[in-house]
Short mmCIF file of C-alpha atoms in Angstrom, two decimals:
data_model
loop_
_atom_site.label_atom_id
_atom_site.label_comp_id
_atom_site.label_asym_id
_atom_site.label_seq_id
_atom_site.Cartn_x
_atom_site.Cartn_y
_atom_site.Cartn_z
CA MET O 878 6.78 -39.06 -0.82
CA PRO O 879 5.37 -39.94 -5.32
CA ALA O 880 2.65 -37.68 -6.35
CA GLY O 881 -1.33 -39.88 -7.03
CA LEU O 882 0.03 -42.37 -3.92
CA PRO O 883 -3.60 -42.81 -2.25
CA ALA O 884 -3.15 -41.33 2.14
CA PHE O 885 -5.16 -41.02 4.65
CA ASP O 886 -5.54 -40.94 8.59
CA VAL O 887 -6.68 -43.92 11.13
CA ASN O 888 -6.94 -41.48 14.27
CA ALA O 889 -7.60 -43.52 17.64
CA SER O 890 -4.85 -41.11 20.34
CA CYS O 891 -3.09 -43.46 21.84
CA LEU O 892 -4.21 -46.89 19.91
CA SER O 893 -4.40 -44.55 16.16
CA PHE O 894 -0.78 -48.04 15.35
CA LEU O 895 -2.93 -51.16 16.32
CA SER O 896 -5.63 -49.83 14.12
CA ALA O 897 -3.60 -48.49 11.09
CA LEU O 898 -1.93 -52.05 11.61
CA GLN O 899 -5.52 -53.68 11.23
CA VAL O 900 -6.89 -51.71 8.46
CA ALA O 901 -3.35 -52.44 7.04
CA ASP O 902 -3.61 -56.23 6.71
CA SER O 903 -7.15 -56.41 6.18
CA LEU O 904 -6.26 -54.29 2.87
CA LEU O 905 -3.24 -56.07 2.00
CA LEU O 906 -5.20 -59.67 2.26
CA SER O 907 -7.50 -58.63 0.19
CA GLY O 908 -4.87 -58.03 -2.50
CA ALA O 909 -5.41 -53.82 -2.66
CA TYR O 910 -1.50 -53.38 -1.84
CA ARG O 911 1.71 -54.84 -1.83
CA ARG O 912 3.42 -52.57 0.47
CA ILE O 913 2.17 -49.56 3.02
CA ALA O 914 3.90 -47.54 5.65
CA ILE O 915 2.43 -46.82 8.48
CA VAL O 916 3.02 -43.30 10.03
CA SER O 917 2.80 -42.25 13.40
CA ALA O 918 3.56 -38.96 15.28
CA ASP O 919 3.28 -36.37 17.74
CA LEU O 920 3.96 -33.57 19.15
CA ALA O 921 1.87 -33.70 22.02
CA SER O 922 4.69 -30.85 23.32
CA ARG O 923 2.60 -28.04 21.23
CA GLY O 924 -1.07 -28.82 22.76
CA LEU O 925 0.23 -29.28 27.15
CA ASP O 926 -0.91 -27.15 29.51
CA TRP O 927 1.77 -27.02 31.76
CA ALA O 928 0.60 -25.54 34.66
CA ASN O 929 -1.07 -28.45 34.88
CA PRO O 930 1.44 -31.14 35.67
CA GLU O 931 -0.50 -34.13 36.21
CA ALA O 932 -1.69 -33.83 32.01
CA SER O 933 1.70 -32.22 31.00
CA LEU O 934 4.60 -34.00 33.07
CA ILE O 935 4.17 -37.48 31.46
CA PHE O 936 4.01 -37.08 27.91
CA GLY O 937 6.92 -36.74 24.86
CA ASP O 938 7.26 -36.17 21.70
CA GLY O 939 7.85 -38.95 19.16
CA ALA O 940 7.35 -40.05 15.46
CA ALA O 941 7.78 -43.57 14.15
CA ALA O 942 6.91 -45.15 11.25
CA ALA O 943 6.75 -49.25 9.91
CA ILE O 944 6.78 -50.21 6.20
CA VAL O 945 4.65 -53.54 6.22
CA GLU O 946 3.39 -56.06 3.51
CA ARG O 947 1.16 -59.50 2.91
CA GLY O 948 3.57 -61.98 4.89
CA ALA O 949 3.90 -65.66 4.75
CA ALA O 950 1.19 -68.14 5.13
CA GLY O 951 0.26 -68.99 9.50
CA ARG O 952 2.11 -65.54 10.14
CA GLY O 953 0.89 -62.19 10.38
CA LEU O 954 -2.12 -60.68 13.01
CA ARG O 955 -3.94 -63.43 15.11
CA THR O 956 -6.37 -61.43 16.67
CA PHE O 957 -7.46 -57.58 16.63
CA LYS O 958 -9.74 -56.25 19.52
CA LEU O 959 -10.82 -52.71 20.21
CA ALA O 960 -13.49 -51.35 22.89
CA THR O 961 -15.17 -47.66 23.16
CA TYR O 962 -16.28 -46.84 26.45
CA PRO O 963 -17.78 -43.16 26.53
CA GLU O 964 -18.09 -42.67 29.79
CA GLY O 965 -14.86 -41.74 29.37
CA ARG O 966 -14.94 -39.93 26.40
CA ASN O 967 -14.31 -36.46 29.44
CA PHE O 968 -11.35 -37.67 30.67
CA CYS O 969 -8.27 -37.21 27.96
CA GLU O 970 -9.75 -34.50 25.29
CA ILE O 971 -8.93 -31.54 23.83
CA ARG O 972 -12.10 -29.51 23.54
CA ALA O 973 -12.10 -27.25 21.05
CA GLY O 974 -11.72 -27.82 17.18
CA GLY O 975 -14.45 -29.43 16.79
CA THR O 976 -18.20 -28.78 16.12
CA GLN O 977 -19.00 -28.08 19.42
CA ARG O 978 -16.87 -25.78 20.93
CA ASN O 979 -14.92 -23.64 18.02
CA PRO O 980 -14.44 -20.37 17.53
CA ARG O 981 -17.31 -19.47 15.70
CA ARG O 982 -19.44 -21.02 18.45
CA GLY O 983 -17.38 -19.14 21.24
CA VAL O 984 -14.40 -21.04 22.95
CA VAL O 985 -12.92 -20.68 26.61
CA ASP O 986 -9.04 -19.87 27.46
CA GLY O 987 -7.92 -23.48 27.59
CA ASP O 988 -10.46 -24.81 25.18
CA PHE O 989 -7.37 -25.58 22.62
CA LEU O 990 -5.28 -27.43 25.44
CA PHE O 991 -5.40 -30.74 26.88
CA ASP O 992 -6.49 -31.75 29.35
CA MET O 993 -6.74 -34.94 31.45
CA ASN O 994 -8.25 -36.64 35.32
CA GLY O 995 -5.88 -39.34 35.61
CA LYS O 996 -7.14 -40.74 38.51
CA ALA O 997 -10.45 -41.56 36.31
CA VAL O 998 -8.74 -42.93 33.40
CA PHE O 999 -6.47 -45.13 35.54
CA LYS O 1000 -9.82 -46.13 37.57
CA LEU O 1001 -11.95 -47.01 34.95
CA ALA O 1002 -8.94 -48.66 32.39
CA SER O 1003 -8.11 -50.16 35.65
CA ARG O 1004 -11.88 -52.08 35.79
CA LEU O 1005 -12.29 -52.75 32.24
CA MET O 1006 -8.83 -53.54 31.71
CA PRO O 1007 -9.02 -57.85 32.74
CA ASP O 1008 -12.52 -58.44 30.93
CA PHE O 1009 -10.69 -57.44 27.93
CA LEU O 1010 -7.94 -58.79 28.12
CA ASP O 1011 -8.99 -62.00 29.21
CA ALA O 1012 -11.55 -61.95 25.56
CA LEU O 1013 -8.53 -61.64 23.92
CA MET O 1014 -6.61 -64.23 25.24
CA ASP O 1015 -9.35 -66.10 24.71
CA ALA O 1016 -9.54 -64.91 21.32
CA THR O 1017 -5.86 -66.83 20.47
CA PRO O 1018 -4.85 -69.98 20.17
CA GLY O 1019 -2.48 -71.13 22.66
CA GLY O 1020 -3.78 -68.00 25.30
CA LEU O 1021 -0.85 -65.93 27.23
CA ASP O 1022 1.28 -69.03 27.80
CA SER O 1023 2.12 -68.42 23.40
CA ILE O 1024 2.72 -64.55 24.31
CA ASP O 1025 6.87 -64.18 23.47
CA CYS O 1026 6.60 -60.52 24.16
CA VAL O 1027 3.91 -57.95 25.35
CA VAL O 1028 4.57 -53.87 23.25
CA PRO O 1029 2.30 -51.90 25.54
CA HIS O 1030 1.79 -48.81 24.99
CA GLN O 1031 3.49 -46.77 27.16
CA ALA O 1032 0.86 -44.38 29.15
CA SER O 1033 2.50 -43.80 32.44
CA HIS O 1034 4.38 -45.46 35.24
CA LEU O 1035 1.60 -46.23 37.58
CA GLY O 1036 -0.47 -47.99 34.20
CA MET O 1037 3.01 -49.70 33.45
CA GLN O 1038 3.32 -51.51 36.57
CA HIS O 1039 -0.72 -52.54 36.82
CA MET O 1040 -0.14 -54.29 32.76
CA ALA O 1041 2.77 -56.08 34.06
CA LYS O 1042 0.81 -57.05 37.74
CA ARG O 1043 -2.13 -57.90 36.07
CA LEU O 1044 -0.93 -60.13 32.83
CA GLY O 1045 1.53 -61.28 35.68
CA ILE O 1046 4.20 -62.69 33.38
CA ALA O 1047 8.05 -61.85 34.05
CA ALA O 1048 9.19 -58.19 33.65
CA GLY O 1049 12.15 -59.42 30.70
CA ARG O 1050 8.82 -59.81 28.24
CA ILE O 1051 7.58 -56.82 28.53
CA VAL O 1052 9.30 -53.27 26.64
CA ASP O 1053 8.54 -50.91 29.48
CA ILE O 1054 10.86 -47.51 27.91
CA TYR O 1055 8.55 -45.17 29.96
CA ALA O 1056 11.70 -43.79 31.70
CA SER O 1057 13.34 -43.00 28.53
CA HIS O 1058 10.51 -42.00 26.68
CA GLY O 1059 7.48 -40.60 28.14
CA ASN O 1060 4.48 -41.01 26.63
CA GLN O 1061 4.42 -40.60 23.20
CA VAL O 1062 0.58 -41.12 22.20
CA ALA O 1063 0.43 -42.13 19.45
CA ALA O 1064 3.59 -42.26 18.73
CA SER O 1065 4.14 -44.40 21.95
CA LEU O 1066 3.54 -47.91 20.27
CA PRO O 1067 5.41 -47.81 16.80
CA THR O 1068 8.13 -46.98 19.50
CA ALA O 1069 8.76 -49.41 22.37
CA LEU O 1070 7.35 -52.01 18.75
CA HIS O 1071 11.18 -50.67 18.06
CA GLU O 1072 12.25 -51.11 20.79
CA ALA O 1073 11.89 -54.85 21.11
CA PHE O 1074 13.00 -55.61 17.22
CA VAL O 1075 16.23 -53.67 18.42
CA ASP O 1076 16.69 -56.06 21.19
CA GLY O 1077 16.27 -59.46 20.08
CA ARG O 1078 12.59 -59.61 22.06
CA ALA O 1079 10.71 -59.77 18.57
CA ARG O 1080 11.74 -61.06 15.32
CA ALA O 1081 10.47 -63.23 12.62
CA GLY O 1082 9.09 -66.65 14.82
CA LYS O 1083 8.16 -65.06 17.88
CA ARG O 1084 4.90 -64.02 18.89
CA LEU O 1085 3.97 -59.84 20.36
CA LEU O 1086 0.54 -58.66 22.69
CA MET O 1087 0.63 -54.92 22.19
CA VAL O 1088 -2.10 -53.30 23.95
CA GLY O 1089 -3.19 -50.36 25.46
CA THR O 1090 -5.46 -47.54 26.24
CA ALA O 1091 -6.62 -44.10 24.92
CA ALA O 1092 -8.96 -41.02 24.76
CA GLY O 1093 -11.93 -42.52 24.28
CA LEU O 1094 -12.58 -44.13 26.28
CA ASN O 1095 -10.86 -46.05 23.69
CA LEU O 1096 -9.28 -50.46 25.02
CA GLY O 1097 -7.48 -51.86 22.45
CA GLY O 1098 -5.34 -55.12 21.43
CA LEU O 1099 -3.41 -57.22 18.54
CA VAL O 1100 -1.63 -60.65 18.69
CA TRP O 1101 1.39 -60.66 15.24
CA ASP O 1102 2.58 -63.37 14.49
CA LEU O 1103 6.14 -62.43 13.80
#
């Protein structure tokens, strides 16, 4: 990258790509920039506790990038929604590394490794996601019937099944690469988006729904007119 270009982090765990898209959209519409590179990468394997299958076996390393610029009138992000529910803040976490637990204040062996309560995450997300999706679709002209393709975060096999059932749309309209890629954390959504472009489900004139969950607990989604 040439020296002097601005670069900053927009970190929302598995939903980072969506947050970055929304920030990029605002910057492009304001005229501040003409073209923006969004890079999402995670080496999950470096921080996993391999003695804990629930918190390790579903993940995969990955990296993806997108170049975005202002499109024609009427194209671009149509709807964006991000919601945080702190009651799930301890369900997916790396306890050390922040101001609460650090080497000076003392850390416990394993605090620098990722820990997850998968059942608790799934239970909370399952309870909250229906209302979240309804609100997102209510804010989208045409609602769910106007969506051509769904690009979800590849959270887990069970999570993908639940998403398909909740949306009630044909499996062919949902990008599912979990079996081959696993949960790539921040790289998950842009990698799935790439697959949608490769197989033709995402192309100019189509409307995409991108949606998922992340540590926090966060729910996020956007509707994108390509």
